[in-house]
Amino acid sequence: MSRRTGLCGILLLAVAAGAQVTTSQYDNARTGADVHETILNPRNVNATQFGKLFRFSVDGDVYAQPLYLPSLPIPGKGTHDVVFVATERDSVYAFDAAGNPAAPLWKVNFTDRARGITTLSQQNASCPFIAPALGITSTPVIDRDSGTLYVLVRTKEGDRFWQRLHALDVRTGREKSSGPVVIAGSVENKTGGFLGLLSGTVSFLALHENPRAALLLDHGRLYLTWASSCDVGPYHGWVIAYDARTLKQIGIFNTSPDAGLSGIWQSDTGPAADEDGNVFVATGNGVFDAASGGRDYGDSVLKLGWTAAGLFVRDYFTPFDQAALNRTDGDLGSGGPLVIPTQPGSSARLLAVAGKGAELYLINRDHMGRFHAENNRHAVQTIGLGGGLFGAPAYWNGHLYCVASDDALKDFAIKGGRLSDQPVAQSRARFLHPGAIPSISANGTTDAIVWLIEVSSGHSSDTPAVLRAYDAANVTNELYNSATNSERDRAAAALHFTIPMVADGRVYLPASGEVDVYGLLPHLRE
């Protein structure tokens, strides 16, 4: 048996042993739902039985969602359920999920001060939104079959800036022979480039291109995407694809080759993929001229596919008021796409997305409608929200949950290929800017809980994050929040666009300098 085959067998056994979280929002559809949770339920998640258990202390802020593999053999340290954490200080950690031991099972760091290799600073990026260090922001992705964790890392080396895709062994953190690779690429420009500075070609700029959206692994291909920091240009929206086995670049697409902007940032959620391998991304502000023969896709949802020549736009949806959204900083791309599972009684295959414009769009992903200048009749349905959406909705059991800025947690029912015009339930509490990204735990179609991380308004704050839990069957019913018993359950300082991760009876909350871990209190956990 080869080492590769042996490892595949080990990891497949791990898959059978329990839940796993190998990608942002639990799956490539980005449903935001872990439907394998058998420990936590609406009856035991309360301030008496549930609370903060411990924390993983790390060297930097954690914007990336933690990932999880059960029953993973660590050489020389036995078999562990493992949580993977990436930080803005360019570190990746593997921790025992139960905090036993408390020290990392392994840690790798991609800086080397002696050789002049450091993280970027907020001054380098000319943007205070991620501070003081910019290292790993995008949620990594795990290939469970090969035992590989893929992570996108930013570094400053002397006076130059780099982005590299690394391939790490999940058992040891060691670099695999295929990695790392330097992110690079260019596309043809037909109009002289951004502000006329880059005539002939548009090249990827490692300093200006900010990777916020999560990595996607689908059909053996890795997809990486970029936007900007504080709209500091020149920048574009990029999608670059790599062969997951060799890390050879196999496709490159630019959302605005003849104009600029139109970044893909999605408030740290991920590009989505459907069962046919189509990839969906949402873009931010920028020129839209695709409907008149151009190649620029500002404020659009793109469906990307493949030809022999590489990545191309198979279909798209653009709101009729895109020009107004562009003028008013109303990025559609502040939200990430959600591929909704095919609904009983309906043949429509749907996608949901919303952005700063406070409009939730339900789109037929087989016929996305492209662009109509008069209205949004090309959408299946539009629903007004109480504020802009920063992140993505979550889906469970015929319901769509979302938390817009300055709005409540809202539950919309899906029936006959449409959403209920009004929420069937909503929380009493309202959430300040930027709202929250819901995460759902459930035991199949029962015992579902909606988890949220509440943050204070403003990009940086010393205010603690607050973990909230709601009964998914009736989100008016708040089950728990970590402020109720603050002395016991207080989390670290909140960061924007973070997503709680639930696995095997514990909730992992990424925050400033640590990941806080919640679960049934020790004398109650079965």
XYZ file of C-alpha atoms in Angstrom:
526
model
C 0.000 0.000 0.000
C 1.381 3.388 -0.959
C 1.622 6.193 1.582
C -0.934 8.185 -0.424
C -3.415 5.266 -0.581
C -2.868 4.526 3.094
C -3.566 8.111 4.085
C -6.700 8.148 1.931
C -7.958 5.101 3.796
C -7.201 6.676 7.159
C -9.044 9.868 6.293
C -12.051 8.051 4.856
C -12.328 6.208 8.173
C -12.209 9.605 9.870
C -15.088 10.805 7.702
C -17.199 7.857 8.840
C -16.357 8.555 12.483
C -18.254 11.826 12.792
C -18.955 15.287 11.479
C -16.327 17.124 9.494
C -15.896 20.731 8.411
C -13.505 20.959 5.476
C -14.654 24.230 3.936
C -16.303 27.531 4.768
C -20.025 27.299 5.613
C -19.841 23.469 5.749
C -20.275 22.675 2.051
C -19.648 23.987 -1.441
C -23.266 25.105 -1.792
C -22.517 27.404 1.191
C -25.700 26.340 3.000
C -24.142 27.239 6.363
C -25.642 24.099 7.932
C -24.029 21.216 9.812
C -26.791 18.585 9.774
C -24.794 15.967 11.707
C -25.012 17.527 15.173
C -26.356 14.999 17.712
C -25.207 16.560 21.000
C -26.429 20.163 20.988
C -30.155 20.812 20.710
C -32.709 23.495 21.661
C -33.350 21.759 24.999
C -29.804 21.821 26.348
C -28.419 25.033 24.830
C -29.183 27.511 27.603
C -27.220 29.558 30.127
C -27.525 26.810 32.759
C -26.278 23.852 30.754
C -24.172 25.481 28.024
C -21.264 27.924 28.182
C -17.639 28.691 27.467
C -15.351 25.737 28.051
C -11.886 26.990 27.105
C -10.017 28.911 24.408
C -7.287 28.313 21.890
C -4.720 31.099 22.290
C -3.088 32.056 18.975
C -0.668 34.705 17.720
C -3.051 36.925 15.741
C -6.597 37.767 14.776
C -8.731 34.968 13.345
C -10.942 36.034 10.450
C -10.911 32.618 8.761
C -13.543 30.118 9.855
C -11.980 27.213 11.799
C -12.085 23.787 10.114
C -12.469 20.327 11.676
C -11.470 16.719 11.030
C -12.369 13.927 13.464
C -10.223 10.921 14.380
C -7.067 12.172 12.712
C -3.796 10.343 13.477
C -1.026 12.779 14.443
C 2.449 11.192 14.210
C 3.827 10.549 17.686
C 0.764 12.077 19.395
C -2.042 9.595 18.848
C -5.436 10.109 17.229
C -7.334 13.348 17.799
C -10.378 15.252 16.680
C -8.599 18.277 15.209
C -9.551 21.932 14.751
C -7.486 23.966 12.280
C -7.045 27.703 12.902
C -5.379 30.278 10.616
C -4.307 33.751 11.763
C -3.405 37.143 10.359
C 0.140 36.566 11.677
C 0.610 33.960 8.937
C 0.260 30.951 11.235
C -1.751 27.758 10.930
C -2.464 25.695 14.057
C -3.850 22.212 14.620
C -5.513 21.833 18.042
C -7.170 18.939 19.796
C -10.867 19.809 19.517
C -11.485 19.124 23.211
C -8.464 21.138 24.355
C -6.601 18.038 25.532
C -3.773 18.858 25.273
C -4.131 22.635 25.355
C -0.928 23.145 23.356
C -1.137 22.887 19.552
C -0.640 19.441 18.044
C 1.368 21.303 15.413
C 1.906 24.859 14.232
C 3.486 26.367 11.130
C 4.373 29.992 10.512
C 5.286 31.466 7.151
C 7.263 34.473 8.351
C 10.976 34.657 9.126
C 12.045 37.953 10.650
C 15.729 37.053 10.365
C 15.298 36.831 6.590
C 13.074 39.899 6.392
C 9.844 37.954 5.791
C 6.913 39.474 7.697
C 3.185 39.926 7.464
C 1.789 42.996 5.736
C 0.740 45.901 7.918
C -2.295 48.130 7.690
C 0.088 50.876 6.549
C 1.267 48.670 3.664
C -2.328 48.125 2.596
C -3.352 51.769 3.231
C -6.426 50.397 4.982
C -7.300 50.047 8.698
C -10.040 47.444 8.288
C -7.724 44.497 9.057
C -5.124 45.591 11.593
C -2.381 45.454 12.640
C -1.331 42.489 10.470
C -2.586 41.048 7.169
C -1.506 37.465 6.702
C -4.149 34.754 6.282
C -7.681 36.085 5.874
C -9.401 33.614 3.539
C -10.785 30.461 5.105
C -8.560 27.566 3.938
C -9.986 24.352 2.489
C -9.194 20.696 3.181
C -9.033 17.828 0.692
C -9.910 14.962 3.000
C -8.926 12.276 0.474
C -5.321 13.407 0.098
C -5.044 14.822 3.618
C -4.139 18.297 2.356
C -4.963 21.707 3.815
C -4.714 24.489 1.232
C -4.059 28.005 2.539
C -3.442 31.361 0.845
C -0.695 33.359 2.577
C 0.392 36.988 2.185
C 3.907 38.147 3.114
C 6.164 41.166 2.816
C 9.768 40.354 1.913
C 11.990 43.392 1.966
C 10.167 45.951 -0.159
C 8.220 43.365 -2.162
C 4.843 41.752 -1.536
C 3.861 38.168 -2.217
C 0.888 35.869 -2.143
C 1.425 32.107 -2.178
C -0.791 29.049 -2.191
C 0.483 26.427 0.246
C -0.415 22.730 0.486
C 0.035 21.337 4.020
C -0.193 17.801 5.343
C -3.122 17.835 7.781
C -1.295 15.429 10.122
C 1.949 17.374 10.467
C 1.637 20.824 8.865
C 4.575 20.043 6.603
C 4.595 21.517 3.107
C 3.791 18.986 0.408
C 5.999 18.695 -2.636
C 3.461 20.480 -4.835
C 3.612 23.697 -2.809
C 3.974 26.535 -2.404
C 3.244 28.408 -5.623
C 3.448 32.165 -6.145
C 0.169 33.758 -7.209
C 0.691 35.485 -10.536
C -1.131 36.054 -13.778
C -2.366 38.569 -16.321
C -5.186 39.055 -18.809
C -5.610 41.098 -21.955
C -6.744 44.696 -21.566
C -8.443 46.453 -24.464
C -8.728 50.008 -23.145
C -5.407 50.867 -21.522
C -6.150 49.324 -18.119
C -7.146 50.958 -14.872
C -6.761 54.756 -15.277
C -4.776 54.019 -18.429
C -1.782 52.783 -16.411
C -1.553 49.178 -17.597
C -1.856 49.248 -21.368
C -2.004 45.896 -23.101
C -2.329 43.637 -20.072
C -3.700 43.706 -16.572
C -1.423 41.912 -14.122
C -2.200 40.534 -10.687
C -0.821 42.920 -8.018
C -0.009 41.096 -4.788
C -0.171 44.235 -2.646
C -3.476 45.639 -3.870
C -5.413 42.402 -4.330
C -7.020 41.473 -1.008
C -8.202 37.850 -0.661
C -11.228 37.839 1.651
C -13.571 35.199 0.217
C -12.927 31.596 1.280
C -11.087 29.074 -0.861
C -13.190 26.612 -2.873
C -12.213 23.037 -3.789
C -14.499 21.432 -6.358
C -14.007 18.629 -8.880
C -10.263 18.600 -8.205
C -9.889 22.327 -8.814
C -8.952 25.004 -6.287
C -10.554 28.413 -6.777
C -9.079 31.567 -5.227
C -10.661 35.023 -5.489
C -9.677 38.621 -4.744
C -10.994 42.140 -4.192
C -9.272 45.087 -2.491
C -8.428 46.785 0.781
C -10.515 49.958 1.239
C -10.927 50.278 -2.553
C -7.241 51.211 -2.863
C -6.433 50.775 -6.543
C -5.601 49.730 -9.034
C -7.394 46.454 -8.364
C -9.786 44.026 -10.034
C -11.878 41.017 -9.206
C -9.868 37.893 -9.946
C -10.700 34.195 -10.022
C -7.645 31.975 -10.406
C -7.951 28.181 -10.482
C -5.314 25.550 -9.719
C -5.101 21.807 -10.093
C -5.449 20.561 -6.503
C -2.966 17.743 -7.018
C -0.140 19.608 -8.754
C -0.961 23.276 -7.918
C -0.533 24.054 -11.601
C -2.501 27.144 -12.618
C -5.279 25.975 -14.945
C -7.566 28.978 -15.297
C -7.726 32.732 -14.758
C -10.619 35.167 -15.022
C -10.790 38.904 -14.418
C -14.177 40.528 -13.709
C -13.122 43.957 -15.013
C -10.254 43.660 -17.504
C -11.144 46.859 -19.359
C -12.188 49.032 -16.415
C -11.127 48.029 -12.898
C -12.808 47.387 -9.525
C -15.635 44.769 -9.366
C -13.865 42.896 -6.596
C -14.955 39.536 -5.153
C -14.882 39.849 -1.382
C -18.277 38.571 -0.137
C -17.566 39.539 3.502
C -15.321 36.485 3.950
C -17.908 33.909 2.798
C -16.998 31.635 -0.087
C -17.657 31.192 -3.791
C -20.357 28.553 -4.219
C -20.460 25.524 -6.506
C -23.383 23.395 -7.637
C -23.577 19.683 -8.373
C -22.552 20.267 -11.995
C -19.326 22.063 -11.097
C -20.558 25.565 -11.935
C -18.969 28.205 -9.705
C -20.849 31.299 -8.504
C -19.287 34.560 -7.292
C -20.706 38.006 -6.523
C -18.885 41.177 -7.556
C -18.776 44.641 -6.030
C -18.839 48.158 -7.443
C -17.521 48.764 -10.920
C -18.451 49.299 -14.547
C -21.052 46.944 -15.998
C -21.041 46.746 -19.778
C -21.424 43.025 -20.458
C -24.994 43.523 -21.709
C -23.690 45.804 -24.483
C -20.799 43.636 -25.644
C -18.248 44.573 -22.995
C -16.288 42.396 -20.598
C -16.801 44.181 -17.278
C -19.163 42.780 -14.632
C -19.717 45.259 -11.813
C -22.357 44.361 -9.176
C -23.217 40.985 -10.699
C -23.549 37.331 -9.796
C -21.429 35.294 -12.217
C -21.814 31.640 -13.111
C -18.399 30.422 -14.200
C -17.725 27.297 -16.237
C -14.991 25.739 -18.313
C -14.031 25.378 -21.942
C -10.817 24.057 -23.411
C -9.536 27.639 -23.197
C -10.224 27.915 -19.456
C -12.690 29.805 -17.249
C -15.545 31.764 -18.811
C -18.864 33.351 -17.830
C -21.577 30.814 -18.586
C -24.387 33.052 -17.310
C -24.927 36.006 -14.983
C -27.455 38.116 -13.073
C -27.157 41.905 -12.736
C -29.750 44.079 -10.933
C -31.508 46.607 -13.148
C -30.257 49.462 -10.929
C -26.592 48.450 -11.127
C -25.522 51.941 -12.184
C -27.168 53.427 -9.089
C -25.633 50.762 -6.863
C -22.233 51.588 -8.334
C -22.679 55.328 -7.732
C -23.802 54.876 -4.119
C -21.317 52.203 -2.985
C -24.147 49.682 -2.941
C -21.970 46.628 -3.679
C -23.907 43.518 -4.532
C -20.607 41.790 -3.751
C -20.800 42.478 -0.013
C -22.865 39.273 0.010
C -21.965 35.738 -0.941
C -24.060 33.332 -3.051
C -26.020 30.417 -1.572
C -26.955 27.469 -3.807
C -30.333 26.305 -2.491
C -30.965 22.542 -2.635
C -33.628 21.532 -5.162
C -37.020 22.000 -3.532
C -39.840 19.430 -3.413
C -42.518 20.212 -5.969
C -40.332 22.575 -7.952
C -37.962 21.964 -10.827
C -36.264 25.328 -10.401
C -32.692 25.279 -9.201
C -32.295 28.393 -7.110
C -29.572 30.673 -5.804
C -29.950 33.403 -3.181
C -27.781 36.488 -2.759
C -28.047 39.963 -1.260
C -25.676 42.905 -0.890
C -25.469 46.427 0.462
C -28.523 47.424 -1.548
C -30.793 45.688 1.032
C -32.482 43.540 -1.609
C -32.527 39.742 -1.406
C -32.514 38.181 -4.877
C -33.795 34.697 -5.607
C -32.313 33.625 -8.949
C -32.858 30.642 -11.242
C -29.295 29.431 -11.600
C -30.108 27.553 -14.829
C -31.431 30.755 -16.452
C -30.035 33.638 -14.446
C -31.658 36.364 -16.517
C -28.574 38.460 -17.241
C -29.670 42.121 -17.327
C -32.922 44.030 -17.850
C -32.780 47.817 -17.731
C -36.344 48.479 -16.561
C -36.784 46.256 -13.500
C -35.743 43.007 -11.832
C -38.256 40.762 -13.560
C -35.345 38.562 -14.577
C -35.057 37.459 -10.920
C -37.415 34.758 -9.670
C -38.183 37.002 -6.698
C -36.849 40.015 -4.811
C -37.464 40.750 -1.137
C -36.509 43.914 0.718
C -34.383 43.560 3.837
C -34.009 46.005 6.700
C -30.415 46.795 5.728
C -27.499 45.684 3.610
C -26.293 42.095 3.837
C -22.618 41.489 4.632
C -22.037 37.766 4.218
C -24.536 35.142 3.186
C -27.828 33.633 4.264
C -27.982 30.067 5.590
C -30.360 27.295 4.504
C -31.954 24.456 6.455
C -34.990 22.261 5.843
C -36.922 24.595 3.556
C -35.976 27.794 5.361
C -33.605 30.645 4.566
C -32.099 32.586 7.482
C -30.387 35.960 7.153
C -29.215 38.852 9.332
C -28.811 42.140 7.506
C -27.139 45.217 8.943
C -29.272 46.990 11.559
C -31.901 44.285 11.198
C -33.269 41.210 12.972
C -32.502 37.551 12.314
C -35.195 36.643 9.780
C -36.529 33.248 8.710
C -38.081 33.005 5.226
C -39.870 29.792 4.241
C -39.322 28.324 0.763
C -42.285 26.681 -0.932
C -43.004 25.993 -4.578
C -39.761 27.604 -5.677
C -40.435 30.921 -3.923
C -39.718 32.564 -0.595
C -42.434 33.728 1.738
C -42.967 37.432 1.045
C -42.560 38.171 4.750
C -40.445 36.341 7.326
C -42.319 33.537 9.087
C -40.449 34.548 12.249
C -37.788 37.009 13.330
C -35.698 37.693 16.408
C -36.648 40.367 18.893
C -33.065 41.635 18.890
C -31.682 43.725 16.042
C -28.041 43.526 15.032
C -25.923 46.600 14.394
C -23.719 47.036 11.333
C -22.636 44.745 9.735
C -25.271 42.262 10.935
C -24.107 38.644 11.220
C -23.457 35.484 9.191
C -25.670 32.627 10.459
C -24.425 29.099 11.050
C -26.853 26.248 11.670
C -26.478 23.000 13.586
C -29.104 20.268 13.274
C -29.628 16.538 13.582
C -30.928 16.058 10.060
C -34.317 17.751 9.949
C -34.664 18.097 13.733
C -33.169 20.030 16.658
C -31.851 22.909 14.562
C -30.153 25.932 16.130
C -29.130 29.178 14.407
C -25.800 30.487 15.733
C -24.603 34.078 15.297
C -21.605 36.154 16.329
C -22.724 39.636 17.309
C -20.150 42.380 16.827
C -20.162 46.064 17.593
C -20.448 48.665 14.860
C -17.093 49.772 13.459
C -14.284 47.739 11.927
C -12.077 47.607 15.024
C -13.191 47.482 18.618
C -12.277 46.095 22.010
C -15.899 45.068 22.527
C -16.262 41.320 23.127
C -17.942 39.180 20.535
C -21.289 37.803 21.692
C -22.330 34.274 20.727
C -26.085 33.989 20.281
C -28.202 30.886 19.652
C -31.789 30.783 18.371
C -34.304 27.978 17.938
C -34.410 27.489 14.155
C -38.033 26.301 14.406
C -38.966 29.725 15.817
C -36.194 32.314 15.802
C -38.227 34.560 18.079
C -36.973 32.201 20.786
C -33.409 33.053 21.812
C -31.863 30.036 23.519
C -28.559 31.484 24.698
C -26.209 34.426 24.494
C -22.771 34.674 26.007
C -23.503 38.030 27.658
C -26.009 36.451 30.060
C -23.213 35.029 32.233
C -20.407 37.284 31.067
C -17.969 36.364 33.817
C -18.005 32.728 32.673
C -18.744 33.034 28.948
C -17.150 36.289 27.773
C -15.436 35.985 24.388
C -12.443 37.911 23.062
C -12.750 41.126 21.047
C -15.014 40.792 18.037
C -13.927 40.849 14.403
C -16.177 41.608 11.459
C -17.518 38.892 9.141
C -16.571 35.953 11.361
C -18.565 32.713 11.236
C -19.091 30.316 14.181
C -18.190 26.693 13.440
C -20.164 23.868 15.084
C -18.887 20.289 15.239
C -19.582 17.325 17.515
C -21.120 19.255 20.386
C -18.877 22.318 20.434
C -19.086 25.806 18.953
C -15.845 27.500 17.897
C -15.893 31.300 17.807
C -13.021 33.042 15.937
C -11.992 36.334 17.524
C -9.046 38.610 18.229
C -6.030 36.538 19.283
C -8.004 33.412 20.138
C -10.759 30.977 19.300
C -13.305 30.642 22.100
C -14.868 27.210 22.533
C -18.397 26.655 23.851
C -20.331 23.524 24.675
C -22.244 21.638 27.332
C -20.669 22.317 30.703
C -18.364 19.485 31.825
C -20.734 17.744 34.232
C -23.487 17.757 31.598
C -21.674 16.698 28.410
C -22.481 13.107 27.530
